[in-house]
Structure formats: C-alpha cells, structure tokens
CSV table of C-alpha atoms and ligand atoms in Angstrom, one decimal:
chain,number,residue,atom,x,y,z
A,1,MET,CA,-0.1,0.3,-0.1
A,2,THR,CA,1.2,3.5,-0.9
A,3,VAL,CA,1.7,6.2,1.9
A,4,ASN,CA,-0.4,9.3,1.3
A,5,PRO,CA,2.4,11.8,1.4
A,6,PHE,CA,0.0,14.9,2.0
A,7,ILE,CA,1.3,17.4,4.6
A,8,ALA,CA,-1.3,19.6,5.3
A,9,PRO,CA,-0.1,23.8,5.2
A,10,ASP,CA,-0.3,25.3,8.6
A,11,TYR,CA,1.4,28.9,8.4
A,12,PHE,CA,-0.2,30.4,11.0
A,13,PHE,CA,-0.4,27.3,13.7
A,14,VAL,CA,-3.8,27.2,13.3
A,15,ASP,CA,-3.4,23.7,14.8
A,16,GLU,CA,-3.2,25.5,18.3
A,17,LEU,CA,-6.4,26.9,17.9
A,18,LEU,CA,-8.2,23.1,17.7
A,19,THR,CA,-8.8,20.9,20.6
A,20,ASP,CA,-7.4,17.4,21.0
A,21,GLU,CA,-10.8,16.0,20.3
A,22,HIS,CA,-11.0,18.2,16.7
A,23,LYS,CA,-7.5,16.6,15.7
A,24,ILE,CA,-8.5,13.4,16.5
A,25,ILE,CA,-11.6,13.8,14.4
A,26,ARG,CA,-9.3,15.1,11.5
A,27,SER,CA,-6.8,12.2,12.2
A,28,SER,CA,-9.4,9.7,11.7
A,29,ILE,CA,-11.1,11.3,8.9
A,30,ARG,CA,-7.8,11.9,6.9
A,31,ASP,CA,-6.8,8.2,7.4
A,32,TRP,CA,-10.2,6.9,6.1
A,33,VAL,CA,-9.6,9.5,3.1
A,34,ASN,CA,-6.4,8.1,2.4
A,35,ARG,CA,-7.6,4.7,2.7
A,36,SER,CA,-11.0,4.7,1.2
A,37,VAL,CA,-11.3,7.5,-1.1
A,38,LYS,CA,-7.8,8.2,-2.5
A,39,PRO,CA,-7.5,4.8,-4.3
A,40,VAL,CA,-10.8,4.7,-5.9
A,41,ILE,CA,-11.7,8.3,-6.4
A,42,GLU,CA,-9.6,9.1,-9.7
A,43,GLU,CA,-11.5,5.7,-11.5
A,44,ALA,CA,-14.8,7.0,-10.4
A,45,ASN,CA,-14.4,9.7,-11.6
A,46,GLN,CA,-12.9,8.5,-15.2
A,47,LYS,CA,-16.1,6.6,-15.4
A,48,HIS,CA,-18.7,9.0,-14.2
A,49,GLU,CA,-19.8,6.8,-11.3
A,50,PHE,CA,-20.4,7.5,-7.5
A,51,PRO,CA,-18.7,5.0,-5.2
A,52,LEU,CA,-21.7,3.8,-3.5
A,53,HIS,CA,-20.1,1.4,-1.1
A,54,LEU,CA,-18.7,4.6,0.6
A,55,ILE,CA,-21.8,5.8,2.1
A,56,LYS,CA,-22.3,2.9,4.6
A,57,GLU,CA,-18.2,3.6,5.7
A,58,MET,CA,-18.9,7.1,6.3
A,59,GLY,CA,-22.0,6.1,8.3
A,60,GLU,CA,-20.0,4.4,10.5
A,61,LEU,CA,-17.5,6.7,11.0
A,62,GLY,CA,-20.3,9.2,12.0
A,63,ILE,CA,-19.5,11.5,9.3
A,64,PHE,CA,-23.4,12.1,8.7
A,65,GLY,CA,-24.8,14.7,10.9
A,66,PRO,CA,-22.0,15.2,13.5
A,67,TYR,CA,-23.5,18.0,15.2
A,68,ILE,CA,-27.0,16.4,15.3
A,69,PRO,CA,-27.6,15.2,18.9
A,70,VAL,CA,-26.8,11.6,19.9
A,71,GLU,CA,-30.0,10.5,20.7
A,72,TYR,CA,-30.9,10.8,16.9
A,73,GLY,CA,-28.1,9.2,15.6
A,74,GLY,CA,-25.9,12.1,15.2
A,75,ALA,CA,-22.4,12.6,17.3
A,76,GLY,CA,-23.1,15.8,19.0
A,77,LEU,CA,-20.1,17.4,17.9
A,78,ASP,CA,-19.4,21.1,17.3
A,79,GLN,CA,-19.5,23.3,14.3
A,80,ILE,CA,-15.4,22.8,14.0
A,81,SER,CA,-15.6,19.4,13.9
A,82,TYR,CA,-18.0,19.5,11.1
A,83,GLY,CA,-16.1,21.9,9.5
A,84,ILE,CA,-12.9,19.8,9.9
A,85,ILE,CA,-14.8,16.6,8.3
A,86,MET,CA,-15.6,18.8,5.1
A,87,ALA,CA,-12.0,19.8,4.6
A,88,GLU,CA,-11.0,16.4,5.0
A,89,LEU,CA,-13.6,14.9,2.9
A,90,GLU,CA,-13.3,17.4,0.0
A,91,ARG,CA,-9.3,16.9,0.2
A,92,GLY,CA,-10.5,13.6,-1.1
A,93,ASP,CA,-13.0,14.6,-3.7
A,94,SER,CA,-15.6,17.3,-3.8
A,95,GLY,CA,-18.3,14.7,-4.7
A,96,ILE,CA,-17.8,12.5,-1.6
A,97,ARG,CA,-18.0,16.2,0.4
A,98,SER,CA,-21.2,17.0,-1.4
A,99,ALA,CA,-22.8,13.6,-0.7
A,100,ALA,CA,-22.2,14.2,3.1
A,101,SER,CA,-23.2,17.8,2.8
A,102,VAL,CA,-26.4,17.0,1.4
A,103,GLN,CA,-26.8,14.0,4.1
A,104,SER,CA,-25.9,16.2,6.9
A,105,SER,CA,-26.9,19.8,6.0
A,106,LEU,CA,-29.8,19.5,3.6
A,107,VAL,CA,-31.6,16.2,5.0
A,108,MET,CA,-30.6,15.3,8.5
A,109,TYR,CA,-30.8,19.5,9.4
A,110,PRO,CA,-34.2,20.1,8.6
A,111,ILE,CA,-35.5,16.9,9.5
A,112,PHE,CA,-34.5,17.7,13.0
A,113,THR,CA,-35.2,21.2,13.0
A,114,PHE,CA,-38.4,21.5,11.4
A,115,GLY,CA,-39.4,17.7,11.7
A,116,SER,CA,-41.9,16.1,13.8
A,117,GLU,CA,-40.8,13.9,16.8
A,118,GLU,CA,-42.1,10.9,15.1
A,119,GLN,CA,-40.1,12.2,11.3
A,120,ARG,CA,-37.0,12.5,13.6
A,121,LYS,CA,-37.1,9.2,15.1
A,122,LYS,CA,-37.7,7.5,11.9
A,123,PHE,CA,-35.5,8.9,9.6
A,124,LEU,CA,-32.2,10.7,11.5
A,125,PRO,CA,-31.0,7.3,12.8
A,126,LEU,CA,-30.9,5.5,9.4
A,127,LEU,CA,-29.4,8.8,7.8
A,128,ALA,CA,-26.7,8.8,10.3
A,129,LYS,CA,-25.8,5.1,9.7
A,130,GLY,CA,-25.6,5.7,5.9
A,131,GLU,CA,-28.6,3.3,5.8
A,132,ILE,CA,-30.8,5.3,3.8
A,133,VAL,CA,-29.6,8.4,1.4
A,134,GLY,CA,-31.2,11.9,1.0
A,135,ALA,CA,-31.6,14.4,-1.4
A,136,PHE,CA,-32.5,18.1,-1.0
A,137,GLY,CA,-34.8,19.3,-3.8
A,138,LEU,CA,-35.0,23.0,-4.1
A,139,THR,CA,-33.9,24.2,-7.5
A,140,GLU,CA,-36.2,24.0,-10.8
A,141,PRO,CA,-35.2,23.9,-14.2
A,142,ASP,CA,-36.6,27.2,-14.3
A,143,HIS,CA,-35.3,28.4,-11.1
A,144,GLY,CA,-31.7,28.4,-9.6
A,145,SER,CA,-30.9,31.7,-8.0
A,146,ASP,CA,-34.2,32.7,-7.3
A,147,PRO,CA,-36.2,29.7,-5.7
A,148,ALA,CA,-38.8,32.1,-4.3
A,149,ASN,CA,-40.4,31.7,-7.8
A,150,MET,CA,-40.6,28.0,-7.6
A,151,GLU,CA,-43.4,26.2,-9.6
A,152,THR,CA,-43.5,22.8,-7.6
A,153,LYS,CA,-46.6,22.8,-6.0
A,154,ILE,CA,-48.7,20.9,-3.4
A,155,LYS,CA,-52.6,20.5,-3.2
A,156,ASP,CA,-54.4,19.4,0.2
A,157,ASN,CA,-56.1,16.3,-0.8
A,158,GLY,CA,-57.7,15.2,2.5
A,159,ASP,CA,-55.7,12.6,3.3
A,160,PHE,CA,-52.4,13.6,1.6
A,161,TYR,CA,-50.9,16.2,-0.4
A,162,LEU,CA,-50.8,16.1,-4.1
A,163,LEU,CA,-47.4,17.0,-5.1
A,164,ASN,CA,-46.5,18.2,-8.9
A,165,GLY,CA,-43.3,19.6,-10.4
A,166,THR,CA,-39.9,19.1,-11.5
A,167,LYS,CA,-36.6,19.8,-9.4
A,168,MET,CA,-33.3,19.6,-11.4
A,169,TRP,CA,-29.7,19.3,-10.5
A,170,ILE,CA,-30.3,17.6,-7.4
A,171,THR,CA,-27.3,15.9,-5.6
A,172,ASN,CA,-27.9,12.1,-4.7
A,173,SER,CA,-31.1,12.1,-6.9
A,174,SER,CA,-31.2,8.6,-8.1
A,175,ILE,CA,-29.6,6.7,-5.2
A,176,ALA,CA,-31.9,8.6,-2.7
A,177,ASP,CA,-34.3,6.6,-0.4
A,178,ILE,CA,-35.8,9.9,0.5
A,179,ALA,CA,-36.0,13.6,-0.7
A,180,VAL,CA,-36.5,16.7,1.8
A,181,VAL,CA,-38.6,18.7,-1.3
A,182,TRP,CA,-39.7,22.5,-1.2
A,183,ALA,CA,-43.5,23.1,-2.6
A,184,LYS,CA,-45.7,25.6,-2.8
A,185,ASP,CA,-49.1,25.1,-1.0
A,186,GLU,CA,-52.3,26.5,-2.6
A,187,GLN,CA,-51.5,29.8,-0.5
A,188,GLY,CA,-48.5,30.2,-2.4
A,189,ILE,CA,-46.6,29.5,0.9
A,190,ILE,CA,-43.3,27.2,0.5
A,191,ARG,CA,-43.3,24.3,2.5
A,192,GLY,CA,-41.0,21.1,3.0
A,193,LEU,CA,-42.1,17.5,2.5
A,194,ILE,CA,-40.2,14.1,3.0
A,195,VAL,CA,-40.8,12.1,-0.4
A,196,GLU,CA,-40.2,8.8,-0.3
A,197,LYS,CA,-38.6,6.2,-2.9
A,198,GLY,CA,-41.2,4.2,-4.0
A,199,MET,CA,-43.9,6.8,-4.1
A,200,GLU,CA,-46.2,6.4,-7.1
A,201,GLY,CA,-45.6,9.0,-9.6
A,202,PHE,CA,-42.0,9.9,-8.0
A,203,THR,CA,-39.2,9.3,-10.4
A,204,ALA,CA,-35.5,10.4,-10.4
A,205,PRO,CA,-33.5,10.5,-13.7
A,206,GLU,CA,-29.8,11.1,-13.5
A,207,ILE,CA,-28.3,13.6,-15.3
A,208,LEU,CA,-24.8,12.1,-17.1
A,209,GLY,CA,-22.4,13.8,-19.2
A,210,LYS,CA,-21.0,16.4,-16.6
A,211,TRP,CA,-17.0,17.3,-16.6
A,212,SER,CA,-17.5,18.4,-13.3
A,213,LEU,CA,-18.6,16.3,-10.2
A,214,ARG,CA,-18.2,13.2,-12.0
A,215,ALA,CA,-18.2,11.0,-8.9
A,216,SER,CA,-21.3,12.4,-7.6
A,217,VAL,CA,-25.0,11.5,-8.7
A,218,THR,CA,-26.9,14.7,-9.9
A,219,GLY,CA,-30.2,14.3,-11.5
A,220,GLU,CA,-34.0,15.5,-11.4
A,221,LEU,CA,-36.7,15.0,-9.0
A,222,VAL,CA,-39.8,14.5,-11.3
A,223,PHE,CA,-43.2,14.5,-9.2
A,224,ASP,CA,-46.4,13.6,-11.3
A,225,ASN,CA,-49.6,13.7,-9.1
A,226,VAL,CA,-47.5,12.1,-6.3
A,227,LYS,CA,-49.6,10.9,-3.3
A,228,VAL,CA,-47.5,12.4,-0.3
A,229,PRO,CA,-49.0,11.5,3.4
A,230,LYS,CA,-49.4,14.5,5.6
A,231,GLY,CA,-47.4,13.1,8.1
A,232,ASN,CA,-44.5,13.5,5.8
A,233,LEU,CA,-44.8,17.4,5.8
A,234,LEU,CA,-42.4,19.3,8.3
A,235,PRO,CA,-44.6,20.9,10.4
A,236,ASN,CA,-42.8,23.3,11.8
A,237,ILE,CA,-41.3,25.8,9.0
A,238,LYS,CA,-43.2,27.9,6.5
A,239,GLY,CA,-41.7,30.1,4.0
A,240,LEU,CA,-38.2,30.4,1.9
A,241,LYS,CA,-36.3,30.8,5.2
A,242,GLY,CA,-36.6,27.1,5.5
A,243,PRO,CA,-34.6,26.1,2.9
A,244,LEU,CA,-32.3,29.0,3.3
A,245,LYS,CA,-31.6,27.9,6.7
A,246,CYS,CA,-30.6,24.5,5.4
A,247,LEU,CA,-28.2,26.2,2.9
A,248,ASN,CA,-26.5,28.2,5.8
A,249,SER,CA,-25.2,24.8,7.1
A,250,ALA,CA,-24.2,23.5,4.0
A,251,ARG,CA,-22.4,26.5,2.7
A,252,TYR,CA,-20.6,27.1,5.8
A,253,GLY,CA,-19.5,23.1,5.5
A,254,ILE,CA,-18.5,24.0,1.6
A,255,ALA,CA,-16.3,26.8,3.0
A,256,TRP,CA,-14.3,24.3,4.9
A,257,GLY,CA,-14.5,21.8,2.1
A,258,ALA,CA,-12.9,24.2,-0.3
A,259,LEU,CA,-10.1,24.6,1.9
A,260,GLY,CA,-9.5,20.5,1.8
A,261,ALA,CA,-9.2,20.7,-2.0
A,262,ALA,CA,-7.2,23.7,-2.1
A,263,MET,CA,-4.6,21.9,0.6
A,264,ASP,CA,-4.2,18.8,-1.8
A,265,CYS,CA,-3.6,21.0,-4.7
A,266,TYR,CA,-1.1,23.1,-3.2
A,267,ASP,CA,0.6,20.4,-1.1
A,268,ALA,CA,0.7,18.3,-4.5
A,269,ALA,CA,2.4,21.7,-6.4
A,270,LEU,CA,5.1,22.4,-3.8
A,271,ARG,CA,6.0,18.9,-3.5
A,272,TYR,CA,6.1,18.4,-7.3
A,273,SER,CA,8.2,22.3,-7.9
A,274,LYS,CA,10.7,20.5,-5.6
A,275,GLU,CA,11.2,17.2,-7.8
A,276,ARG,CA,10.7,18.6,-11.1
A,277,ILE,CA,14.1,19.6,-12.5
A,278,GLN,CA,14.3,22.1,-15.6
A,279,PHE,CA,17.5,24.2,-16.8
A,280,ASN,CA,19.0,21.9,-14.3
A,281,LYS,CA,17.2,23.4,-11.4
A,282,PRO,CA,14.3,22.0,-9.3
A,283,ILE,CA,11.4,24.5,-10.6
A,284,ALA,CA,10.7,25.5,-7.1
A,285,ALA,CA,13.7,27.5,-7.4
A,286,PHE,CA,12.6,29.8,-10.1
A,287,GLN,CA,11.0,33.3,-9.0
A,288,LEU,CA,7.6,32.8,-10.8
A,289,THR,CA,6.8,29.6,-9.3
A,290,GLN,CA,7.7,30.9,-5.7
A,291,LYS,CA,5.7,33.5,-6.5
A,292,LYS,CA,2.5,31.1,-7.2
A,293,LEU,CA,3.5,28.9,-4.1
A,294,ALA,CA,3.8,31.9,-1.6
A,295,GLU,CA,0.7,33.6,-2.9
A,296,MET,CA,-1.4,30.2,-2.5
A,297,LEU,CA,-0.1,29.6,0.7
A,298,THR,CA,-1.4,33.4,1.9
A,299,GLU,CA,-4.7,32.7,0.5
A,300,VAL,CA,-5.0,29.4,2.1
A,301,THR,CA,-3.8,30.6,5.4
A,302,LYS,CA,-6.4,33.6,5.1
A,303,ALA,CA,-9.2,31.1,4.3
A,304,GLN,CA,-7.9,28.5,7.4
A,305,LEU,CA,-8.5,31.6,9.9
A,306,LEU,CA,-11.5,32.7,8.4
A,307,ALA,CA,-13.4,29.3,8.6
A,308,TRP,CA,-12.0,28.8,12.0
A,309,ARG,CA,-13.4,32.2,13.0
A,310,LEU,CA,-16.8,31.4,11.5
A,311,GLY,CA,-16.8,27.8,13.3
A,312,THR,CA,-16.5,29.7,16.5
A,313,LEU,CA,-19.3,32.2,16.0
A,314,LYS,CA,-21.5,29.3,14.8
A,315,ASN,CA,-20.8,27.4,18.0
A,316,LYS,CA,-22.0,30.2,19.7
A,317,ASP,CA,-24.7,30.7,17.3
A,318,LYS,CA,-23.6,34.0,16.2
A,319,ALA,CA,-22.7,33.4,12.7
A,320,THR,CA,-25.0,35.8,10.4
A,321,PRO,CA,-26.0,34.3,7.1
A,322,ALA,CA,-24.1,37.1,5.1
A,323,GLN,CA,-20.9,36.3,7.1
A,324,ILE,CA,-21.4,32.7,5.8
A,325,SER,CA,-21.9,33.8,2.3
A,326,MET,CA,-18.7,35.8,2.5
A,327,LEU,CA,-16.7,32.6,3.4
A,328,LYS,CA,-18.1,30.3,1.0
A,329,ARG,CA,-17.7,32.9,-1.7
A,330,ASN,CA,-13.9,33.5,-0.7
A,331,ASN,CA,-13.0,30.0,0.3
A,332,VAL,CA,-14.3,28.5,-2.8
A,333,LYS,CA,-13.2,31.1,-5.3
A,334,MET,CA,-9.5,31.0,-3.5
A,335,ALA,CA,-9.7,27.0,-3.9
A,336,LEU,CA,-10.7,27.4,-7.8
A,337,ASP,CA,-7.4,29.9,-7.9
A,338,VAL,CA,-5.3,27.7,-6.0
A,339,ALA,CA,-6.1,24.8,-8.2
A,340,ARG,CA,-5.6,26.5,-11.6
A,341,GLU,CA,-2.1,28.0,-10.1
A,342,SER,CA,-1.2,24.2,-8.8
A,343,ARG,CA,-2.1,23.0,-12.4
A,344,GLN,CA,0.3,25.4,-14.2
A,345,ILE,CA,2.9,24.3,-12.0
A,346,LEU,CA,2.6,20.7,-13.2
A,347,GLY,CA,2.6,21.7,-16.4
A,348,ALA,CA,1.3,19.0,-18.7
A,349,MET,CA,1.3,16.2,-15.9
A,350,GLY,CA,-1.3,18.8,-14.4
A,351,ILE,CA,-3.7,17.7,-16.5
A,352,THR,CA,-3.8,13.9,-15.5
A,353,GLY,CA,-5.2,11.6,-13.4
A,354,ASP,CA,-1.9,10.9,-11.8
A,355,TYR,CA,-2.3,14.2,-9.6
A,356,PRO,CA,-5.5,15.0,-8.1
A,357,ILE,CA,-5.4,18.9,-9.5
A,358,MET,CA,-7.3,18.7,-12.4
A,359,ARG,CA,-10.0,16.8,-10.7
A,360,HIS,CA,-10.4,19.3,-8.0
A,361,LEU,CA,-10.2,22.2,-10.5
A,362,MET,CA,-13.0,20.6,-12.5
A,363,ASN,CA,-15.2,19.8,-9.4
A,364,LEU,CA,-14.7,23.3,-7.9
A,365,GLU,CA,-16.4,24.6,-10.7
A,366,SER,CA,-19.4,23.1,-9.8
A,367,VAL,CA,-18.8,24.1,-6.2
A,368,ILE,CA,-18.7,27.9,-7.1
A,369,THR,CA,-22.2,27.6,-8.6
A,370,TYR,CA,-24.0,25.3,-6.4
A,371,GLU,CA,-25.5,26.4,-2.9
A,372,GLY,CA,-25.8,29.7,-4.4
A,373,THR,CA,-23.3,31.3,-7.3
A,374,HIS,CA,-20.2,33.3,-6.6
A,375,ASP,CA,-22.0,36.3,-7.9
A,376,ILE,CA,-25.2,35.5,-5.6
A,377,HIS,CA,-22.9,35.4,-2.5
A,378,LEU,CA,-21.7,39.0,-3.5
A,379,LEU,CA,-24.9,40.3,-4.1
A,380,ILE,CA,-25.8,39.0,-0.4
A,381,THR,CA,-22.7,40.8,1.1
A,382,GLY,CA,-23.6,44.0,-0.9
A,383,MET,CA,-27.0,43.8,0.6
A,384,ASP,CA,-25.8,43.5,4.0
A,385,ILE,CA,-23.3,46.3,3.9
A,386,THR,CA,-25.7,48.9,2.0
A,387,GLY,CA,-29.1,48.0,3.1
A,388,GLU,CA,-29.8,48.0,-0.6
A,389,ASN,CA,-31.3,44.7,-2.8
A,390,ALA,CA,-29.8,44.7,-6.0
A,391,PHE,CA,-31.3,41.3,-6.8
A,392,TYR,CA,-34.3,42.3,-8.8
B,401,LIG,P1,-35.4,36.8,0.8
B,401,LIG,O1,-36.7,37.7,0.5
B,401,LIG,O2,-34.3,37.7,1.3
B,401,LIG,O3,-35.9,36.0,2.0
B,401,LIG,C1,-36.8,35.0,2.1
B,401,LIG,C2,-37.0,35.1,3.8
B,401,LIG,O4,-35.7,34.4,3.9
B,401,LIG,C3,-34.7,34.8,4.9
B,401,LIG,N1,-33.7,34.9,4.7
B,401,LIG,C4,-32.8,33.7,5.4
B,401,LIG,N2,-33.2,32.9,6.1
B,401,LIG,C5,-32.0,32.5,6.8
B,401,LIG,N3,-31.1,32.1,6.3
B,401,LIG,C6,-30.6,33.0,5.0
B,401,LIG,N4,-29.4,32.8,4.3
B,401,LIG,C7,-31.8,33.9,4.5
B,401,LIG,N5,-31.8,34.4,3.6
B,401,LIG,C8,-33.0,35.2,3.8
B,401,LIG,C9,-35.4,36.0,4.7
B,401,LIG,O5,-35.4,37.0,6.0
B,401,LIG,C10,-37.0,36.2,4.6
B,401,LIG,O6,-37.8,35.8,6.0
B,401,LIG,P2,-39.2,36.4,5.9
B,401,LIG,O7,-39.5,35.9,7.5
B,401,LIG,O8,-39.2,37.6,5.8
B,401,LIG,O9,-40.1,35.5,5.3
B,401,LIG,O10,-35.6,36.0,-0.6
B,401,LIG,P3,-35.3,36.5,-2.1
B,401,LIG,O11,-36.3,35.9,-3.2
B,401,LIG,O12,-35.1,37.7,-2.3
B,401,LIG,O13,-34.2,35.3,-2.4
B,401,LIG,C11,-32.8,35.8,-1.8
B,401,LIG,C12,-31.6,35.1,-2.4
B,401,LIG,C13,-31.5,35.4,-3.9
B,401,LIG,C14,-30.4,35.2,-1.5
B,401,LIG,C15,-32.2,33.5,-2.1
B,401,LIG,O14,-32.9,33.1,-2.4
B,401,LIG,C16,-30.5,32.8,-2.5
B,401,LIG,O15,-29.8,32.3,-1.8
B,401,LIG,N6,-30.6,32.1,-3.7
B,401,LIG,C17,-29.7,31.1,-4.0
B,401,LIG,C18,-30.4,29.9,-4.3
B,401,LIG,C19,-29.4,28.7,-3.5
B,401,LIG,O16,-28.5,28.7,-3.0
B,401,LIG,N7,-29.5,27.5,-4.0
B,401,LIG,C20,-29.2,26.6,-3.5
B,401,LIG,C21,-29.9,24.8,-3.8
B,401,LIG,S1,-29.4,23.6,-3.0
B,401,LIG,C22,-27.8,23.4,-3.6
B,401,LIG,O17,-27.2,24.3,-4.3
B,401,LIG,C23,-27.2,22.1,-3.0
B,401,LIG,S2,-25.8,21.5,-3.6
B,401,LIG,C24,-25.2,20.6,-2.4
B,401,LIG,C25,-24.0,20.0,-2.9
B,401,LIG,O18,-23.6,18.7,-3.6
B,401,LIG,O19,-23.0,20.1,-1.8
B,402,LIG,P1,-29.0,30.7,-12.5
B,402,LIG,O1,-29.9,31.1,-11.5
B,402,LIG,O2,-29.6,30.9,-13.9
B,402,LIG,O3,-27.9,31.8,-12.7
B,402,LIG,C1,-27.4,31.8,-14.0
B,402,LIG,C2,-26.2,33.2,-14.1
B,402,LIG,O4,-26.9,34.2,-13.7
B,402,LIG,C3,-25.3,32.8,-12.8
B,402,LIG,O5,-24.0,33.5,-13.3
B,402,LIG,C4,-25.8,33.8,-11.5
B,402,LIG,O6,-24.9,34.2,-10.6
B,402,LIG,C5,-26.3,35.1,-12.4
B,402,LIG,N1,-27.4,35.9,-11.7
B,402,LIG,C6,-28.8,35.4,-11.1
B,402,LIG,N2,-29.3,36.1,-11.0
B,402,LIG,C7,-28.5,36.8,-10.9
B,402,LIG,C8,-29.0,38.6,-10.3
B,402,LIG,N3,-30.0,38.9,-9.6
B,402,LIG,N4,-28.0,39.4,-10.5
B,402,LIG,C9,-26.9,39.0,-11.1
B,402,LIG,N5,-26.4,38.0,-11.8
B,402,LIG,C10,-27.5,36.8,-11.4
B,402,LIG,N6,-29.9,22.5,-6.1
B,402,LIG,C11,-30.7,21.8,-4.9
B,402,LIG,O7,-31.5,22.3,-5.0
B,402,LIG,N7,-30.1,20.5,-4.8
B,402,LIG,C12,-29.0,20.0,-4.6
B,402,LIG,O8,-28.6,19.1,-4.4
B,402,LIG,C13,-28.2,20.6,-6.0
B,402,LIG,N8,-27.0,20.2,-6.2
B,402,LIG,C14,-26.6,20.4,-7.3
B,402,LIG,C15,-25.0,19.7,-7.8
B,402,LIG,C16,-24.5,20.2,-9.2
B,402,LIG,C17,-23.4,19.6,-9.7
B,402,LIG,C18,-25.0,21.5,-9.3
B,402,LIG,C19,-24.2,22.1,-10.9
B,402,LIG,C20,-26.0,22.3,-9.1
B,402,LIG,C21,-26.8,21.8,-8.0
B,402,LIG,N9,-27.8,22.5,-7.6
B,402,LIG,C22,-28.7,21.9,-6.5
B,402,LIG,C23,-28.4,23.8,-8.3
B,402,LIG,C24,-27.6,24.9,-7.8
B,402,LIG,O9,-27.8,25.3,-6.3
B,402,LIG,C25,-27.9,25.8,-8.9
B,402,LIG,O10,-27.5,25.6,-10.1
B,402,LIG,C26,-27.2,27.2,-8.4
B,402,LIG,O11,-28.4,28.1,-7.5
B,402,LIG,C27,-27.6,28.4,-9.7
B,402,LIG,O12,-28.8,28.4,-10.4
B,402,LIG,P2,-28.9,28.0,-11.9
B,402,LIG,O13,-27.6,27.0,-12.4
B,402,LIG,O14,-30.3,28.0,-12.4
B,402,LIG,O15,-28.2,29.3,-12.7
C-alpha cells in the first residue's frame, strides 16, 4: 500500500486553535480518506460513477450529521468538527463531500430542526448510519438563483398532499431513499415535505455527461401527482427561510470543504516543484514558481483563519447568513484559483489523473455555482453592507 504523502499547510499554527478532540477527528477522517477514497476516486471520476459503497463507511465513521444530537444518531459534535470533517472529505473529492453535505445539512438538519418527533425518530438514525441516502430538492429547471419563484406545488387532498413539479440539478437524486422537497401550497407558501422512493409518480433520472463532480450523482426529481402522506410534511417551518436556513449550514461546510481541495492542490504542487528539474534546477527555485506557491499559501492561510473564526461564531450561534455567504464565496474562489495555479506548476502532468489537481479544478467549477453562485453571494454581502437589494 502506498503511503499518502499529504502534508497539510499550517503557516499560522491554526492547529493551536483546535482542541485535542478536533485533531483526533481530523486524523481519523484523514486516514479514512487516504485508505478508502484516494485509491478509488480517480477511476470513479473517469467512469463518471459515484462510489456508493463509501456511504455505509461514512455512516460507520459518524460523518453524517456530526452536529445532530446523539439521541437521534448524530455525533453531537461542534461546528468546527463539522468543518474539519468537510475539509478532509473534500481533500478526497468534492463529490464525496457533496454527498455528506446533502445528507447532513440539507436532509438531517431540516428533519431535526423543522420535523416532528416522529419524523426525527424515523429518519435521523437511518440517515446517520448511511442506511438510507437523502436528497434536497430546491432548484428547478427554470428557477435556480430565485427559488422564491418555484413552480412545484402541493394541493391538500384531505388525507394526503398531491405533489406536482420538477426539481433539477439534485445531488444524490437517483440513489436517494428520501428527498426533502420544497413546494408551494395553495396559498403560495413554501413548505417542506419528505418524499420517499417508491411513491407512485415519483422518478429521479440522473443527469449524465458532466465534466465536473463526475463522482457524484446529480439528477432530477420528477413529481407527477405524487400522493405524499400528511405525516411527511415538515410541520415546523413555512416560507423560503426554511430551505435558506439549511443552506446556511451547507454553505458553511462547503467553505471548509473548499479548503481541503485547495490544500491538496497546494501540497501536490509544492512537492512536484521540488522534484521537477528544468534548466538544471528544481522549478521551485524559479521566482515565478515561488510567487505562485507563496500567494497560494497566503490565500489558504487567510481562508483557514476565516473558517475557524466563523466556526467559533457558529458554535455560539452568532454567525450571520451574510458572514456565511462571504466565507463560501471567498473560500471556493480561493480554492479554484489555487487549483488553477497548481495545475500550471505541474505543466502537462497537471492535466493527468496521476495527480488530483485537474479533478479538483473541474469539481470546483460546480462548487462555485451550487449553494448560491459566486455572484449571488456577492450580492448578499452587498445588500448586508448597504441595505440596498440589487437582486431585482
Ligand atoms: P428574501 O426575501 O431575501 O428572503 C426570504 C425569507 O428568507 C429569509 N432569509 C434567510 N433566512 C435564513 N438564512 C438565510 N440565508 C436567509 N436569506 C434570507 C429572509 O429574512 C426572509 O424571511 P421572512 O421571514 O421575511 O420570510 O428572499 P429572495 O427571494 O429575495 O432571495 C434571496 C436570495 C437570492 C439570497 C436567495 O434566494 C438565495 O440564496 N438564492 C440562491 C439559491 C441557492 O443557493 N440554491 C441552492 C440550492 S441547494 C444546492 O445547491 C445544493 S448543492 C449540495 C451539494 O452537492 O453539496
Ligand atoms: P441561474 O440562477 O440561472 O444563474 C445563471 C447566472 O446568472 C449565474 O452566473 C448567476 O450568478 C447569474 N444571476 C442570477 N441572478 C442574478 C442576479 N439577480 N444578479 C446578477 N446575476 C444573477 N440544487 C438543489 O436544490 N439541490 C441540490 O442537491 C443541488 N445540487 C447541485 C449539484 C450540482 C453539481 C450543481 C451544478 C448544481 C446543484 N444544485 C442543486 C443547483 C444549484 O444550486 C444551482 O445551479 C444554483 O443555485 C444556480 O442556479 P442556476 O444553475 O439555475 O443558475
């Protein structure tokens, strides 16, 4: 077995800000990623297949719903632990982190926060163990950045709700056993429902031919007169703030996740630059290579500190949605830039699957779009600091 040579950059001793528990969690997820993700992920991407067997392993490791209380199957950990887990997963691949983000923040979080006690007890332990897979349906073919205009509808039919509409670009779609779906009721109020695989009229076709997140399932959720039992409505939330609260949690995790991808690229580029000889010198000795590496490390370090700080605010329930937007936007763009610069340092080798960089680069092109695009997050910050809404 080859030993993964990854050395995490920590220029400002951010490790000193972590507890022993944080470090133990990081070490166990890092070992698992080295052992179980790294050896299979390149081929999974080349084949455009999600390595489904990893779901059970992630469940056994406590990766799903780490901040959900233990009584519901979660691990009862803090927000920094959640972030660290996401960073380690995305060091493996954004697709693996995506599966975990959706399961934890977009499926377990709403069931825990907005669900009935019965729903919590029925679904959360199974989701935590990876015995069932979840999906989150907000985006539609005609409504991505503007979910308030969604067209998916529920109609009260006495014993059940009749659900009609289509959700698009949904992570885990065709492998999901349940989906948390957002739809408008007859008064135009957005409600959340748990739709279960096998309900008549519910299909989930996969979207193929992606150049990004190839080791992640993305697809549609199609509802054609699906009869959803009334007990599957999330009773404790109404309005767009429901899905947006879920997104706060997922966006925070993504901001940490992007750090993992960036650190993996930086580490690979640094090592390569010391080994690759051109003009009788390692390319690390050229000023232009050093400029790239020094700037990458500076940006990674800033992103690490921001992520840690937001985690501490989140632990105190003081993180604002606008702060989360700023972090998601900053860290994902940082990771994309680091991946691009790293790829250049590797020259032609940078485009091959022998190194993780091109795969991270392609994945991050999705990460910068989902969970709110780069520009939408800029507008959220703009509105927060000026009080002016520039969306409409
Ligand atoms: P707006 O009028 O501003 O807000 C409606 C209500 O929601 C409240 N609110 C929030 N609450 C909690 N957290 C937030 N982040 C919130 N943002 C807004 C707001 O206070 C209001 O509450 P109330 O009580 O007055 O009703 O809504 P808007 O229609 O103007 O839209 C705002 C905008 C554009 C920022 C929002 O729609 C948005 O964020 N759009 C981006 C959509 C998006 O991010 N979609 C992600 C889909 S899921 C996904 O991509 C998963 S990928 C997973 C993976 O694989 O990892
Ligand atoms: P659009 O909203 O059509 O935006 C197109 C462009 O217009 C963007 O550059 C955008 O920034 C810009 N734009 C839009 N409005 C404005 C404005 N007011 N001002 C300035 N510029 C604007 N969704 C889910 O619900 N669940 C999932 O699990 C999920 N998983 C995904 C997985 C993948 C791989 C991908 C790619 C997407 C996923 N999404 C999911 C959907 C994702 O959230 C949307 O793609 C995203 O919100 C953007 O929507 P859109 O693609 O329709 O782009």
